[in-house]
Backbone as numpy.savetxt, mean C-alpha at the origin, in Angstrom:
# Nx Ny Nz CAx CAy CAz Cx Cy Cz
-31.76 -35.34 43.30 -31.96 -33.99 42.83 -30.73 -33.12 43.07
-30.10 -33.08 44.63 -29.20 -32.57 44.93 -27.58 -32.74 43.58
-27.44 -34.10 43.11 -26.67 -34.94 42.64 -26.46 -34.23 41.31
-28.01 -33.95 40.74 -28.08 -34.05 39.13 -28.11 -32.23 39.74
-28.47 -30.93 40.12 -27.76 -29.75 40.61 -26.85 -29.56 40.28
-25.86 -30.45 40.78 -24.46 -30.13 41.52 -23.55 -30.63 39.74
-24.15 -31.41 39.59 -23.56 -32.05 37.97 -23.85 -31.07 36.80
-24.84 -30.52 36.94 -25.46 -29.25 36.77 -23.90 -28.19 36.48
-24.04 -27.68 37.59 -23.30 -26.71 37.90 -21.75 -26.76 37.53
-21.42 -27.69 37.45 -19.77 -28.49 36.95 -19.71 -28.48 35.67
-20.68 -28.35 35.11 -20.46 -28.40 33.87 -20.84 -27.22 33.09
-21.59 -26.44 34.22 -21.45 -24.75 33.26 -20.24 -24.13 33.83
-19.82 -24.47 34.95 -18.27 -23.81 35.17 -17.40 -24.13 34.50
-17.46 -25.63 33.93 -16.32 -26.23 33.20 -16.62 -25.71 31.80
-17.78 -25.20 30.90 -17.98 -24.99 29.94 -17.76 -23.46 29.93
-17.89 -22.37 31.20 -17.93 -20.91 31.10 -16.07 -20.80 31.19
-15.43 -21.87 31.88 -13.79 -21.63 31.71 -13.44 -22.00 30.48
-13.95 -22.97 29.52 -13.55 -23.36 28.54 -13.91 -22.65 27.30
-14.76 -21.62 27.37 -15.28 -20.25 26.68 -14.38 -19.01 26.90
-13.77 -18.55 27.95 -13.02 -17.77 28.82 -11.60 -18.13 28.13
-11.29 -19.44 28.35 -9.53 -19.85 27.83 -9.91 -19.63 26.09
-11.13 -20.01 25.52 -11.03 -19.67 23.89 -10.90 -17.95 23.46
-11.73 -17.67 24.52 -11.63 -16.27 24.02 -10.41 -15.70 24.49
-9.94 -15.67 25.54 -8.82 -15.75 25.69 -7.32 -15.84 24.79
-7.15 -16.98 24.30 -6.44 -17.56 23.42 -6.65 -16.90 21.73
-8.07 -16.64 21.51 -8.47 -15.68 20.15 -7.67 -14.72 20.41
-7.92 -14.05 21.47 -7.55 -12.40 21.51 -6.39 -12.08 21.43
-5.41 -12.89 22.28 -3.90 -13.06 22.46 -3.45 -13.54 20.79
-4.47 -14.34 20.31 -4.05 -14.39 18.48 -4.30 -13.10 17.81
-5.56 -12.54 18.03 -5.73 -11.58 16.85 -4.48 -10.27 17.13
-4.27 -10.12 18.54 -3.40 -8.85 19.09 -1.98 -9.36 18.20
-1.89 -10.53 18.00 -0.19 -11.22 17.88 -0.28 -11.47 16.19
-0.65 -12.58 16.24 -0.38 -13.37 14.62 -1.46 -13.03 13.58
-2.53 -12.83 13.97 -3.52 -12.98 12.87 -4.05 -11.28 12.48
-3.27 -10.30 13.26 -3.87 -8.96 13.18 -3.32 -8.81 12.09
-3.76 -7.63 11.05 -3.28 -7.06 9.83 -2.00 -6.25 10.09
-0.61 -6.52 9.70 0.38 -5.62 9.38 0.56 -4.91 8.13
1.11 -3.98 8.29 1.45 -2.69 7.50 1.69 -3.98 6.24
1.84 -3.75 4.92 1.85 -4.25 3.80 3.62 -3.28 3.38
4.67 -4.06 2.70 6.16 -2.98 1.84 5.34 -2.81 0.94
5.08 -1.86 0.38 4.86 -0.99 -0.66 6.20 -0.54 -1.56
6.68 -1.03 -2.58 8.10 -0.35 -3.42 7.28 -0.02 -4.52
7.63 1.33 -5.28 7.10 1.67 -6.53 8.52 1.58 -7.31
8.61 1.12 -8.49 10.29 1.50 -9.18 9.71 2.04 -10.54
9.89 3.47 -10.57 9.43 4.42 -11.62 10.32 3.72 -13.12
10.20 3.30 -13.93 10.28 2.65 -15.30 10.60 3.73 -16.68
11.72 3.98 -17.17 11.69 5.19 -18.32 12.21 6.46 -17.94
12.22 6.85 -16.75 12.52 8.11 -16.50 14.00 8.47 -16.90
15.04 7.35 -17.07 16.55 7.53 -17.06 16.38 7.51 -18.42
15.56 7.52 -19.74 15.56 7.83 -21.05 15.54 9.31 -21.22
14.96 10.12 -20.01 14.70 11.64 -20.50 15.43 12.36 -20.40
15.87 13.50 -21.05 16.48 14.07 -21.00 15.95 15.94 -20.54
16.22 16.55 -19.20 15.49 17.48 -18.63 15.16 18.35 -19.85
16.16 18.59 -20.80 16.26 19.42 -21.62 15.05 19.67 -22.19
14.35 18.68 -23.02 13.49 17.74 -24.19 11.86 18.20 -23.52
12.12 18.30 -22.13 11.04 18.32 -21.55 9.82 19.26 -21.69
10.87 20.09 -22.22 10.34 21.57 -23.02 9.28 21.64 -24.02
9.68 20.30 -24.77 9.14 20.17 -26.18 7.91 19.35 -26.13
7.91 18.45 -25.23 6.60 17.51 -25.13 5.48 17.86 -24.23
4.48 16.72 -24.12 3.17 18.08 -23.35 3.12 16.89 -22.06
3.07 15.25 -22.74 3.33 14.57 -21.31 4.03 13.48 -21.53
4.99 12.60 -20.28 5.86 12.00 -20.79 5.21 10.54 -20.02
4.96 9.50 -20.64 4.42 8.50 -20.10 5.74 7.79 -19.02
5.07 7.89 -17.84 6.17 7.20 -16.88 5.48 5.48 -16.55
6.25 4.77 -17.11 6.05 3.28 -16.54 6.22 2.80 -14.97
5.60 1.96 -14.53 5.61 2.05 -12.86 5.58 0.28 -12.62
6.70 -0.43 -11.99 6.33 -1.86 -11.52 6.03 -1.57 -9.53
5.05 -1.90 -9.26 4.69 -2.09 -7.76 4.79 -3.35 -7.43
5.69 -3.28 -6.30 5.69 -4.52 -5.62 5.19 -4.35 -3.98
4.33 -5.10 -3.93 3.71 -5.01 -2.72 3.86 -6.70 -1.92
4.42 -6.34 -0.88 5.17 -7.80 0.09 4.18 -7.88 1.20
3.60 -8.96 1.39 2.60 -9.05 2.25 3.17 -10.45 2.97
4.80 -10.48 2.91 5.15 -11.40 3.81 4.88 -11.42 5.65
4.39 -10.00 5.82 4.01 -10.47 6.98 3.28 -10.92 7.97
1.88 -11.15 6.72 0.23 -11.31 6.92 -0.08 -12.75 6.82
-1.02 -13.48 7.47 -1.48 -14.78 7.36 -2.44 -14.84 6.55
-2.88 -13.22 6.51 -4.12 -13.04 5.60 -4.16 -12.37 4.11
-4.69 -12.74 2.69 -4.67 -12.28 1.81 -5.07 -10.96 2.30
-4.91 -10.23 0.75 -5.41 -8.88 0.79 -6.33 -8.53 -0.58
-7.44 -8.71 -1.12 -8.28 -8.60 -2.01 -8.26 -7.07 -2.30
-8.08 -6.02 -3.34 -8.54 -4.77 -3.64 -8.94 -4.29 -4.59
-9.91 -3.27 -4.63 -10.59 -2.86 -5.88 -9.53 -2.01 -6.52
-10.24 -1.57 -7.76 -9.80 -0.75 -8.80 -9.60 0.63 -7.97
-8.44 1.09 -8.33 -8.13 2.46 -7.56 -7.26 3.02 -8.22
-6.95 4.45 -7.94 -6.14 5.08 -8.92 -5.14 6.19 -7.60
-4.08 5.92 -8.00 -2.90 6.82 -7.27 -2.43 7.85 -7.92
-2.54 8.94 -7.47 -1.83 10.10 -7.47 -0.20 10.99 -7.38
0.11 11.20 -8.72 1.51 11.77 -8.50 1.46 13.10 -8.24
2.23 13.56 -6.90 2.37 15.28 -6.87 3.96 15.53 -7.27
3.84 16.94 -7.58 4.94 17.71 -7.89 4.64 18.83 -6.82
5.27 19.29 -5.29 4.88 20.34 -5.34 3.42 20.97 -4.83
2.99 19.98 -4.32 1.54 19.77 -3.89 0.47 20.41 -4.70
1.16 19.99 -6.04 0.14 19.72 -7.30 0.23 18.20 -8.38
-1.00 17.87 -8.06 -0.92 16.39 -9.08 -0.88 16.98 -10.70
-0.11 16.33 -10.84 0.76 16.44 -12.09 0.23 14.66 -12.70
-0.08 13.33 -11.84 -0.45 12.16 -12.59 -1.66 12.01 -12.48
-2.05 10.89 -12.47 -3.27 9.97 -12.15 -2.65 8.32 -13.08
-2.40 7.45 -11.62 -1.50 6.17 -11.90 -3.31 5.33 -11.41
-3.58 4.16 -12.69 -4.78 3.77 -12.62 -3.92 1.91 -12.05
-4.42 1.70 -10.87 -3.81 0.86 -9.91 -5.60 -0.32 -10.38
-5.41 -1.45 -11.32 -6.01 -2.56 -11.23 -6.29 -3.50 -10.19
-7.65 -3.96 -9.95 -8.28 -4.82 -9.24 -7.75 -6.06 -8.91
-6.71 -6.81 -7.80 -5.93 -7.58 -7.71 -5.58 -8.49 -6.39
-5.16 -9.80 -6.31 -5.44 -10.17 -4.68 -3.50 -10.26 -4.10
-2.99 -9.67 -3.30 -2.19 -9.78 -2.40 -1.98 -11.32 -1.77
-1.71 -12.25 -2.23 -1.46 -13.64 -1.22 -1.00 -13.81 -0.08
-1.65 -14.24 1.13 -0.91 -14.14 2.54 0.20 -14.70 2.15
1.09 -14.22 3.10 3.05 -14.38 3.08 3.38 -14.75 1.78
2.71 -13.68 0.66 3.25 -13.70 -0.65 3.64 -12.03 -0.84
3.79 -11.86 -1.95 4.29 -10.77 -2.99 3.60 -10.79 -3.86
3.14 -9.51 -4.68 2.30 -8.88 -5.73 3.07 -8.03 -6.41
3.87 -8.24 -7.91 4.27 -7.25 -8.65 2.85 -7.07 -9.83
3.02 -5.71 -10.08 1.95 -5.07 -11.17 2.60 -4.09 -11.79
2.10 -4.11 -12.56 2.58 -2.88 -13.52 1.47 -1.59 -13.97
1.62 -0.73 -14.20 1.21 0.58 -14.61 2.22 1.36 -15.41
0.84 2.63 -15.71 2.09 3.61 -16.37 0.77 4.89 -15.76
1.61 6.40 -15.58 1.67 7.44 -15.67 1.95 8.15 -16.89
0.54 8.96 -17.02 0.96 10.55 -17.79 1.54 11.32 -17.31
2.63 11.77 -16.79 3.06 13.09 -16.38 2.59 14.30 -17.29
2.08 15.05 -16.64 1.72 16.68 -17.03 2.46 17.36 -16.84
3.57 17.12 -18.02 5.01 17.90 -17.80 4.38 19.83 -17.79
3.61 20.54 -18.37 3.03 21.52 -18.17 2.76 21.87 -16.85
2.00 21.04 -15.71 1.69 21.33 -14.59 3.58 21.43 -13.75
4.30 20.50 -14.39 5.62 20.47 -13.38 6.65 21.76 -13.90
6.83 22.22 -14.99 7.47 23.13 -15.32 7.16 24.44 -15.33
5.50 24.76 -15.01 4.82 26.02 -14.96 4.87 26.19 -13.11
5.57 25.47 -12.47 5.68 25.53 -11.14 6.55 26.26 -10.66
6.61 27.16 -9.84 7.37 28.51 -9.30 9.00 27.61 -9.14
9.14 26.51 -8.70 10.28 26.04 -7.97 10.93 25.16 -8.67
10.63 24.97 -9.68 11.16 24.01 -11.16 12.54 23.85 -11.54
12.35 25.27 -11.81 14.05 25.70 -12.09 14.82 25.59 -10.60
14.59 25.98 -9.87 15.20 25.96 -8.82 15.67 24.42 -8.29
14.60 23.52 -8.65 15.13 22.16 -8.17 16.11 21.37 -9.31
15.96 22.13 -11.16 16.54 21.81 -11.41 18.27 22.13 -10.92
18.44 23.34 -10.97 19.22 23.63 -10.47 20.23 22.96 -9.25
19.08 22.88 -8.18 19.49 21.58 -7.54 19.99 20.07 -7.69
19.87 20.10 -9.13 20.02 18.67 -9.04 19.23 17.79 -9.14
18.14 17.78 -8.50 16.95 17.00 -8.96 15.86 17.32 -8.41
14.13 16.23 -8.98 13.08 16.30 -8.87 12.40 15.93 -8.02
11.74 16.14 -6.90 10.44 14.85 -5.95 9.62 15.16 -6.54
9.04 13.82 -6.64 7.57 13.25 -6.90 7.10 12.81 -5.21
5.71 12.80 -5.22 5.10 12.49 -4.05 4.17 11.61 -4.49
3.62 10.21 -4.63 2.98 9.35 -5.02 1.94 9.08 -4.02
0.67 9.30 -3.91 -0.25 8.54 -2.62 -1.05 7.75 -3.25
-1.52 6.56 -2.50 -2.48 5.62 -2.94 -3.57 5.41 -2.11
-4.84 4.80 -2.05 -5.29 4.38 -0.92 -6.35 3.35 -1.78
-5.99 1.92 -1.11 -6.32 0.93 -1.99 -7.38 -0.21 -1.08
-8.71 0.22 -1.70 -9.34 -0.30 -0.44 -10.18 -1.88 -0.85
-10.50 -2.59 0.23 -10.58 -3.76 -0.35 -10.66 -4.66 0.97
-10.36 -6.00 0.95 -10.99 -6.95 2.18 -9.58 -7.91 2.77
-9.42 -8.33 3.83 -8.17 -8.92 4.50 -8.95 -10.25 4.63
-9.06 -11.48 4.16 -8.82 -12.62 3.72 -8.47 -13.46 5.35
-8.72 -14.12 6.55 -8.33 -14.90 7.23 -8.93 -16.23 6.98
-8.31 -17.38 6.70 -8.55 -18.73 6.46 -10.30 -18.65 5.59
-9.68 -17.78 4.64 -10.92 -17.72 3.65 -12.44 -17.84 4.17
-12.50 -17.35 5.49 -14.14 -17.48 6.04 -13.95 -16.42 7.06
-13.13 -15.61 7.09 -13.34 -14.60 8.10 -12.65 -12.68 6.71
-13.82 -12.32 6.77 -13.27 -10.93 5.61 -13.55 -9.57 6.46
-12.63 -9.32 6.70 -12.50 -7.91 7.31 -12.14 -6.41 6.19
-13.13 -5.89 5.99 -12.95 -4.21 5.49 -11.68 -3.64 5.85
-10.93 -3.13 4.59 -9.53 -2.81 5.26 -9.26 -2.00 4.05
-8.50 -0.94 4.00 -7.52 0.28 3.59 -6.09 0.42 3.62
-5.52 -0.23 2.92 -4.54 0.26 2.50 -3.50 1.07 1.93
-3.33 2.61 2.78 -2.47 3.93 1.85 -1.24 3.60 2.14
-0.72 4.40 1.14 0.72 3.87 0.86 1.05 5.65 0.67
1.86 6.20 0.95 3.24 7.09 0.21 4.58 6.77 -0.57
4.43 7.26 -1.81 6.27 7.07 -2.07 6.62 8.59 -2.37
7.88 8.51 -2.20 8.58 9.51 -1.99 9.01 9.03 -3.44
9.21 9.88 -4.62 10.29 9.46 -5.95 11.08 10.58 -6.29
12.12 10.14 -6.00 13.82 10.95 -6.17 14.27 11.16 -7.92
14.41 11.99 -8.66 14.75 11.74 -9.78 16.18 12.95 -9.85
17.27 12.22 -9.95 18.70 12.95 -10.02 18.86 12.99 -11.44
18.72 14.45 -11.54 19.16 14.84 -13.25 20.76 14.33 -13.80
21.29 14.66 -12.88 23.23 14.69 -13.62 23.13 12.71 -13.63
22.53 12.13 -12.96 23.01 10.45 -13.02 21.65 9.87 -13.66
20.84 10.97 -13.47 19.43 9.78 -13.86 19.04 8.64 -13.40
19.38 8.81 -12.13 18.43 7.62 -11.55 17.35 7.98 -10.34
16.74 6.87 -10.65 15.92 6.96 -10.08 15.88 6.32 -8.19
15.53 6.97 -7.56 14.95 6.43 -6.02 13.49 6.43 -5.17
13.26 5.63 -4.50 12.03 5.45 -4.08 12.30 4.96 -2.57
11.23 5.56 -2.04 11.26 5.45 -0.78 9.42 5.04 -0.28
8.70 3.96 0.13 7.36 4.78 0.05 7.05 3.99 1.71
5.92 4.21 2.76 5.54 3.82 3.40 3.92 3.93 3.15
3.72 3.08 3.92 2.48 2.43 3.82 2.04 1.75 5.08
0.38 2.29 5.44 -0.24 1.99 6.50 -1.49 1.11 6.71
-2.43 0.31 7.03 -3.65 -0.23 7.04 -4.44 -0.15 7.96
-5.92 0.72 7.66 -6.82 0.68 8.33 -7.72 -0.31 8.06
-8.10 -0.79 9.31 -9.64 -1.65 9.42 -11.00 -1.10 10.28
């Protein structure tokens, strides 16, 4: 009795350490390799170096083309997201509405997509500071997204997750080009 106890007991210690080192070893993974990182977010605005500020006068909106590339090289885990739509400001007035399609992110892959923008050249030129930035030289755009959807680990583990993004879009009248800057964060 004493024997089969004691054999007993060796083997829930040996089974409560061997529960302890897994969980253990999970946690030290999810904190390290398997947690969700920030996603590069690049927007590269498409058409804008055709316009001419002048012209802008004459039309009511100017369709802006948009390729997104989103780099999820640093995730083990896909990124699944619904249909969502991003917002262009001028000025902390939306001037777009960019309609962002239903699409999966591949762990340690890349996602280019394409879109286009209406600009509401009306909302950007009826703006107190218009002239003034022309003047300056050039335009910001303020782009936000928030693209929500599921994080993918070895296709049997799906975690609820949010993805916003900012871009910053630079548009220099005298050279016409375009710049982008955007960051991007993920909640779970």
């Amino acid at each position: 009795m004493k024997s089969s106890r004691k054999g007993l007991e060796i083997c829930c210690g040996i089974t409560a350490t061997f529960l302890i080192v897994v969980a253990l070893v999970f946690t030290t993974l999810w904190f390290t390799t398997f947690k969700p990182k920030e996603p590069e977010i690049t927007a590269y605005p498409v058409g804008l170096e055709d316009i001419n500020v002048f012209s802008i006068f004459f039309v009511r909106n100017i369709t802006l083309n948009m390729t997104i590339t989103i780099n999820n090289h640093r995730n083990v885990g896909s990124f699944e997201f619904k249909n969502a739509t991003a917002y262009v400001n001028y000025r902390g007035g939306v001037v777009a509405e960019v309609p962002i399609g239903q699409n999966l992110v591949p762990a340690r892959g890349k996602l280019n997509t394409t879109t286009s923008a209406d600009l509401m050249v009306g909302k950007i030129i009826t703006n107190p500071v218009f002239f003034d930035d022309v003047a300056a030289g050039s335009l910001n755009l303020t782009a936000t997204a928030a693209l929500h959807g599921k994080v993918r680990l070895f296709e049997f583990v799906k975690i609820r997750a949010t993805a916003l993004s900012t871009c910053d879009i630079s548009f220099s009248i005298a050279s016409r080009n375009v710049q982008s800057t955007c960051k991007s964060k993920i909640k779970l």
